[in-house]
């Protein structure tokens, strides 16, 4: 839904005073279609832990950005007989925004598929786009009040200005927490932003420990949980399909020796998403 909102907002921010009806429809289709097309992979994404690697893979790769953009340029010609180089760049922006926005949340995306299956995530923007929808809701009354094309274009550009300010705030907050943890000699740090500004959870790895903490602007901050990492044979874990998917998906994992089996989990989501915790028999 949020990717669709971004597509509508891209179209709304375009200058359209020189466009006829067919050209407008072509740009609308390119804006919205390009903003959602990477998620076509949910049509074949497999259930369970395999979902981690079958979704947000090659369709979300940077390599596919010009491919998707070229496809929408071709579709604009086939359906509307509109040929305009701006269509390519509009679709390019839509696809790139989808990929970048997925990269900024904690679930991440396969930026460098097919060269590597690793998932990249920085976690500074929450998975759910409630803040962006709140911004959109704030400008809807003005869209109803002002009917002129230039006025509406300005309103959509205001939306993008607000979105940029929000992203900048999230970057600054996350960078502060990241730098503070690095000063404490944590070698790996992962961030998971709250659904609303001002709070985030952090996960930091140092030697054989992982700490989970909170940082809230003007609120409670500090470590809330610690995990001890048991040394295990990672090569053996990679032979288990579910564990392999988890190892490729997570920035780092916690491993626990339970006797007859080894528990592997992503500390960012282990209490919330069952597929991000896997028990592997030692045999």
Short mmCIF file of C-alpha atoms in Angstrom, two decimals:
data_model
loop_
_atom_site.label_atom_id
_atom_site.label_comp_id
_atom_site.label_asym_id
_atom_site.label_seq_id
_atom_site.Cartn_x
_atom_site.Cartn_y
_atom_site.Cartn_z
CA UNK A 1 0.00 0.00 0.00
CA UNK A 2 2.80 2.44 0.83
CA UNK A 3 4.57 1.73 -2.46
CA UNK A 4 1.29 2.52 -4.25
CA UNK A 5 1.06 5.78 -2.31
CA UNK A 6 4.58 6.66 -3.44
CA UNK A 7 3.62 5.95 -7.06
CA UNK A 8 0.60 8.25 -6.86
CA UNK A 9 2.75 10.92 -5.19
CA UNK A 10 5.39 10.67 -7.94
CA UNK A 11 2.71 11.22 -10.57
CA UNK A 12 1.15 14.05 -8.56
CA UNK A 13 4.48 15.88 -8.30
CA UNK A 14 5.08 15.83 -12.08
CA UNK A 15 4.54 18.93 -14.19
CA UNK A 16 1.61 18.00 -16.44
CA UNK A 17 0.49 21.28 -18.00
CA UNK A 18 1.89 20.23 -21.41
CA UNK A 19 0.37 16.71 -21.36
CA UNK A 20 -2.73 15.48 -23.17
CA UNK A 21 -5.03 12.84 -21.63
CA UNK A 22 -3.21 9.82 -23.12
CA UNK A 23 0.15 11.12 -21.97
CA UNK A 24 -1.17 11.65 -18.46
CA UNK A 25 -2.47 8.07 -18.33
CA UNK A 26 0.89 6.81 -19.58
CA UNK A 27 2.74 8.69 -16.84
CA UNK A 28 0.24 7.59 -14.20
CA UNK A 29 0.69 3.95 -15.19
CA UNK A 30 4.47 4.28 -15.24
CA UNK A 31 4.55 6.05 -11.85
CA UNK A 32 2.31 3.61 -9.98
CA UNK A 33 3.33 0.47 -11.86
CA UNK A 34 7.05 1.04 -11.40
CA UNK A 35 6.54 1.74 -7.71
CA UNK A 36 4.99 -1.68 -7.07
CA UNK A 37 6.46 -3.96 -9.78
CA UNK A 38 9.39 -5.31 -7.68
CA UNK A 39 6.85 -6.97 -5.37
CA UNK A 40 5.66 -9.19 -8.22
CA UNK A 41 7.85 -11.84 -6.61
CA UNK A 42 5.20 -12.47 -3.94
CA UNK A 43 3.45 -14.47 -6.67
CA UNK A 44 6.08 -17.19 -6.38
CA UNK A 45 7.55 -16.58 -2.89
CA UNK A 46 7.52 -19.82 -0.90
CA UNK A 47 6.09 -20.14 2.60
CA UNK A 48 8.17 -20.62 5.74
CA UNK A 49 11.81 -19.66 6.19
CA UNK A 50 12.38 -19.92 2.42
CA UNK A 51 10.18 -16.81 2.08
CA UNK A 52 13.10 -14.78 3.46
CA UNK A 53 15.10 -15.39 0.30
CA UNK A 54 12.37 -15.88 -2.31
CA UNK A 55 10.88 -12.41 -1.62
CA UNK A 56 12.83 -9.19 -2.26
CA UNK A 57 15.37 -11.02 -4.38
CA UNK A 58 16.24 -10.48 -8.04
CA UNK A 59 13.14 -8.34 -8.71
CA UNK A 60 14.49 -5.87 -6.10
CA UNK A 61 18.02 -5.80 -7.47
CA UNK A 62 19.65 -2.54 -8.57
CA UNK A 63 20.44 -4.39 -11.79
CA UNK A 64 16.71 -4.54 -12.56
CA UNK A 65 16.03 -0.79 -12.22
CA UNK A 66 16.71 0.12 -15.88
CA UNK A 67 15.04 -3.12 -17.01
CA UNK A 68 11.77 -2.32 -15.25
CA UNK A 69 11.96 1.32 -16.40
CA UNK A 70 12.46 0.23 -20.00
CA UNK A 71 9.50 -2.14 -19.73
CA UNK A 72 7.15 0.65 -18.65
CA UNK A 73 8.40 2.90 -21.44
CA UNK A 74 7.55 0.11 -23.88
CA UNK A 75 4.12 -0.44 -22.31
CA UNK A 76 3.35 3.28 -22.62
CA UNK A 77 4.03 3.03 -26.35
CA UNK A 78 2.03 -0.19 -26.81
CA UNK A 79 -1.07 0.97 -24.90
CA UNK A 80 -1.10 4.74 -25.40
CA UNK A 81 1.27 5.33 -28.33
CA UNK A 82 3.17 7.76 -26.11
CA UNK A 83 6.91 8.06 -26.62
CA UNK A 84 8.63 10.35 -24.12
CA UNK A 85 12.05 9.91 -22.54
CA UNK A 86 10.65 11.34 -19.31
CA UNK A 87 8.59 8.14 -18.98
CA UNK A 88 11.76 6.12 -18.61
CA UNK A 89 13.13 8.38 -15.88
CA UNK A 90 9.79 8.52 -14.07
CA UNK A 91 9.64 4.71 -14.00
CA UNK A 92 13.34 4.60 -13.07
CA UNK A 93 12.61 6.81 -10.05
CA UNK A 94 9.62 4.67 -9.04
CA UNK A 95 11.53 1.39 -9.09
CA UNK A 96 14.58 2.89 -7.38
CA UNK A 97 12.42 4.40 -4.65
CA UNK A 98 10.79 1.00 -4.01
CA UNK A 99 14.17 -0.72 -3.70
CA UNK A 100 15.73 2.00 -1.55
CA UNK A 101 12.71 2.18 0.78
CA UNK A 102 12.85 -1.60 1.28
CA UNK A 103 16.60 -1.34 1.95
CA UNK A 104 15.97 1.26 4.67
CA UNK A 105 13.68 -0.98 6.72
CA UNK A 106 14.78 -3.89 8.88
CA UNK A 107 13.64 -6.62 6.45
CA UNK A 108 16.07 -5.41 3.82
CA UNK A 109 16.37 -6.39 0.20
CA UNK A 110 18.62 -8.20 -2.27
CA UNK A 111 20.33 -5.10 -3.65
CA UNK A 112 23.09 -7.02 -5.42
CA UNK A 113 21.21 -10.05 -6.76
CA UNK A 114 22.18 -12.16 -8.69
CA UNK A 115 25.82 -11.54 -7.73
CA UNK A 116 25.13 -12.34 -4.07
CA UNK A 117 22.07 -13.66 -2.22
CA UNK A 118 22.82 -11.57 0.85
CA UNK A 119 20.10 -9.25 2.13
CA UNK A 120 20.99 -5.64 2.94
CA UNK A 121 19.05 -3.68 5.57
CA UNK A 122 19.75 -0.53 7.58
CA UNK A 123 16.51 -0.44 9.58
CA UNK A 124 16.18 3.35 9.86
CA UNK A 125 12.60 3.42 8.46
CA UNK A 126 9.91 1.10 9.90
CA UNK A 127 8.38 -1.68 7.80
CA UNK A 128 4.94 -0.08 8.03
CA UNK A 129 4.48 3.29 6.36
CA UNK A 130 2.14 4.88 8.89
CA UNK A 131 4.10 8.15 8.95
CA UNK A 132 3.87 8.52 5.17
CA UNK A 133 0.13 7.83 5.28
CA UNK A 134 -0.29 10.44 8.00
CA UNK A 135 1.49 12.96 5.76
CA UNK A 136 -0.77 12.02 2.86
CA UNK A 137 -3.85 12.37 5.05
CA UNK A 138 -2.70 15.85 6.08
CA UNK A 139 -2.63 17.12 2.49
CA UNK A 140 -5.90 15.47 1.33
CA UNK A 141 -8.09 18.37 2.61
CA UNK A 142 -5.93 20.80 0.65
CA UNK A 143 -6.25 18.66 -2.49
CA UNK A 144 -10.03 18.91 -2.12
CA UNK A 145 -9.81 22.65 -1.53
CA UNK A 146 -7.41 23.51 -4.37
CA UNK A 147 -8.43 22.09 -7.75
CA UNK A 148 -5.85 23.78 -9.98
CA UNK A 149 -3.23 21.55 -11.55
CA UNK A 150 -0.29 23.71 -10.48
CA UNK A 151 -1.62 23.97 -6.93
CA UNK A 152 -2.01 20.20 -6.64
CA UNK A 153 1.46 19.65 -8.03
CA UNK A 154 2.85 21.92 -5.31
CA UNK A 155 0.94 19.97 -2.65
CA UNK A 156 2.42 16.67 -3.79
CA UNK A 157 5.86 18.26 -3.72
CA UNK A 158 5.13 19.35 -0.15
CA UNK A 159 4.47 15.66 0.61
CA UNK A 160 7.90 14.75 -0.73
CA UNK A 161 9.46 17.59 1.26
CA UNK A 162 7.88 16.27 4.46
CA UNK A 163 8.98 12.72 3.58
CA UNK A 164 12.56 13.95 3.10
CA UNK A 165 12.50 15.73 6.48
CA UNK A 166 11.23 12.56 8.17
CA UNK A 167 13.90 10.42 6.48
CA UNK A 168 16.57 12.94 7.51
CA UNK A 169 15.39 12.81 11.12
CA UNK A 170 15.48 9.01 11.10
CA UNK A 171 18.97 8.99 9.59
CA UNK A 172 20.27 11.44 12.21
CA UNK A 173 18.71 9.51 15.11
CA UNK A 174 20.02 6.15 13.86
CA UNK A 175 23.49 7.55 13.11
CA UNK A 176 23.75 8.90 16.66
CA UNK A 177 22.85 5.53 18.18
CA UNK A 178 25.13 3.67 15.75
CA UNK A 179 28.12 5.92 16.52
CA UNK A 180 27.51 5.63 20.27
CA UNK A 181 27.54 1.83 20.09
CA UNK A 182 30.65 1.79 17.93
CA UNK A 183 32.43 3.79 20.64
CA UNK A 184 31.69 0.90 23.00
CA UNK A 185 33.59 -1.44 20.65
CA UNK A 186 30.60 -3.31 19.25
CA UNK A 187 31.72 -4.67 15.88
CA UNK A 188 28.23 -5.19 14.37
CA UNK A 189 25.16 -3.02 14.91
CA UNK A 190 21.61 -3.42 13.56
CA UNK A 191 18.77 -0.92 13.92
CA UNK A 192 14.99 -1.43 13.89
CA UNK A 193 13.03 1.81 13.88
CA UNK A 194 9.68 2.20 15.64
CA UNK A 195 6.56 2.82 13.58
CA UNK A 196 6.57 6.44 14.71
CA UNK A 197 9.51 8.87 15.04
CA UNK A 198 11.50 9.21 18.24
CA UNK A 199 12.20 5.60 19.16
CA UNK A 200 14.17 2.63 17.90
CA UNK A 201 15.56 -0.70 19.01
CA UNK A 202 19.18 -1.58 18.50
CA UNK A 203 21.04 -4.88 18.40
CA UNK A 204 24.81 -4.89 18.86
CA UNK A 205 27.29 -7.77 18.64
CA UNK A 206 30.64 -7.92 20.41
CA UNK A 207 32.70 -11.11 20.57
CA UNK A 208 30.27 -13.77 21.90
CA UNK A 209 27.48 -11.51 23.11
CA UNK A 210 24.58 -9.65 21.53
CA UNK A 211 22.79 -6.89 23.42
CA UNK A 212 19.30 -5.66 22.63
CA UNK A 213 18.48 -2.11 23.67
CA UNK A 214 16.14 0.83 23.27
CA UNK A 215 16.78 4.46 22.50
CA UNK A 216 13.89 6.88 22.80
CA UNK A 217 14.28 10.62 22.35
CA UNK A 218 13.14 12.13 25.63
CA UNK A 219 12.34 8.68 27.04
CA UNK A 220 13.82 5.45 28.32
CA UNK A 221 17.10 4.23 26.83
CA UNK A 222 19.47 1.37 27.58
CA UNK A 223 20.00 -2.38 27.31
CA UNK A 224 16.88 -4.48 27.82
CA UNK A 225 18.22 -7.97 27.02
CA UNK A 226 21.49 -9.81 26.47
CA UNK A 227 22.15 -12.97 24.47
CA UNK A 228 25.14 -15.28 24.82
CA UNK A 229 26.44 -16.74 21.53
CA UNK A 230 27.51 -20.39 21.62
CA UNK A 231 30.24 -21.22 19.06
CA UNK A 232 28.88 -23.60 16.43
CA UNK A 233 29.87 -25.05 13.07
CA UNK A 234 28.38 -22.51 10.66
CA UNK A 235 29.32 -24.64 7.63
CA UNK A 236 27.15 -27.43 9.01
CA UNK A 237 24.27 -25.01 9.62
CA UNK A 238 24.43 -23.90 5.99
CA UNK A 239 23.41 -27.44 4.99
CA UNK A 240 19.98 -26.89 6.56
CA UNK A 241 17.81 -24.89 4.08
CA UNK A 242 15.91 -22.91 6.73
CA UNK A 243 19.07 -22.06 8.69
CA UNK A 244 20.86 -21.11 5.47
CA UNK A 245 18.06 -18.71 4.54
CA UNK A 246 18.24 -17.14 7.99
CA UNK A 247 22.03 -16.79 7.87
CA UNK A 248 21.82 -15.02 4.49
CA UNK A 249 18.91 -12.83 5.61
CA UNK A 250 20.09 -11.56 9.01
CA UNK A 251 22.95 -9.06 9.52
CA UNK A 252 24.05 -11.38 12.34
CA UNK A 253 22.44 -14.19 14.34
CA UNK A 254 22.51 -15.66 17.82
CA UNK A 255 23.36 -19.36 18.09
CA UNK A 256 22.46 -21.44 21.14
CA UNK A 257 23.62 -25.00 21.83
CA UNK A 258 20.55 -26.83 23.22
CA UNK A 259 22.17 -30.25 23.47
CA UNK A 260 20.67 -32.31 20.64
CA UNK A 261 20.01 -29.28 18.48
CA UNK A 262 21.19 -25.76 17.77
CA UNK A 263 18.86 -22.78 17.85
CA UNK A 264 19.65 -20.00 15.38
CA UNK A 265 17.69 -16.75 15.49
CA UNK A 266 17.69 -13.17 14.28
CA UNK A 267 17.59 -11.11 17.51
CA UNK A 268 15.69 -8.28 15.77
CA UNK A 269 12.56 -10.39 15.20
CA UNK A 270 12.90 -13.68 17.08
CA UNK A 271 10.01 -12.93 19.48
CA UNK A 272 7.73 -11.65 16.72
CA UNK A 273 8.23 -13.77 13.59
CA UNK A 274 8.54 -17.53 14.01
CA UNK A 275 10.38 -18.09 10.73
CA UNK A 276 13.30 -16.04 12.08
CA UNK A 277 14.09 -18.66 14.70
CA UNK A 278 15.23 -22.10 13.51
CA UNK A 279 16.13 -25.23 15.48
CA UNK A 280 18.60 -27.49 13.66
CA UNK A 281 19.26 -31.09 14.85
CA UNK A 282 22.98 -31.68 15.38
CA UNK A 283 22.75 -34.93 13.44
#
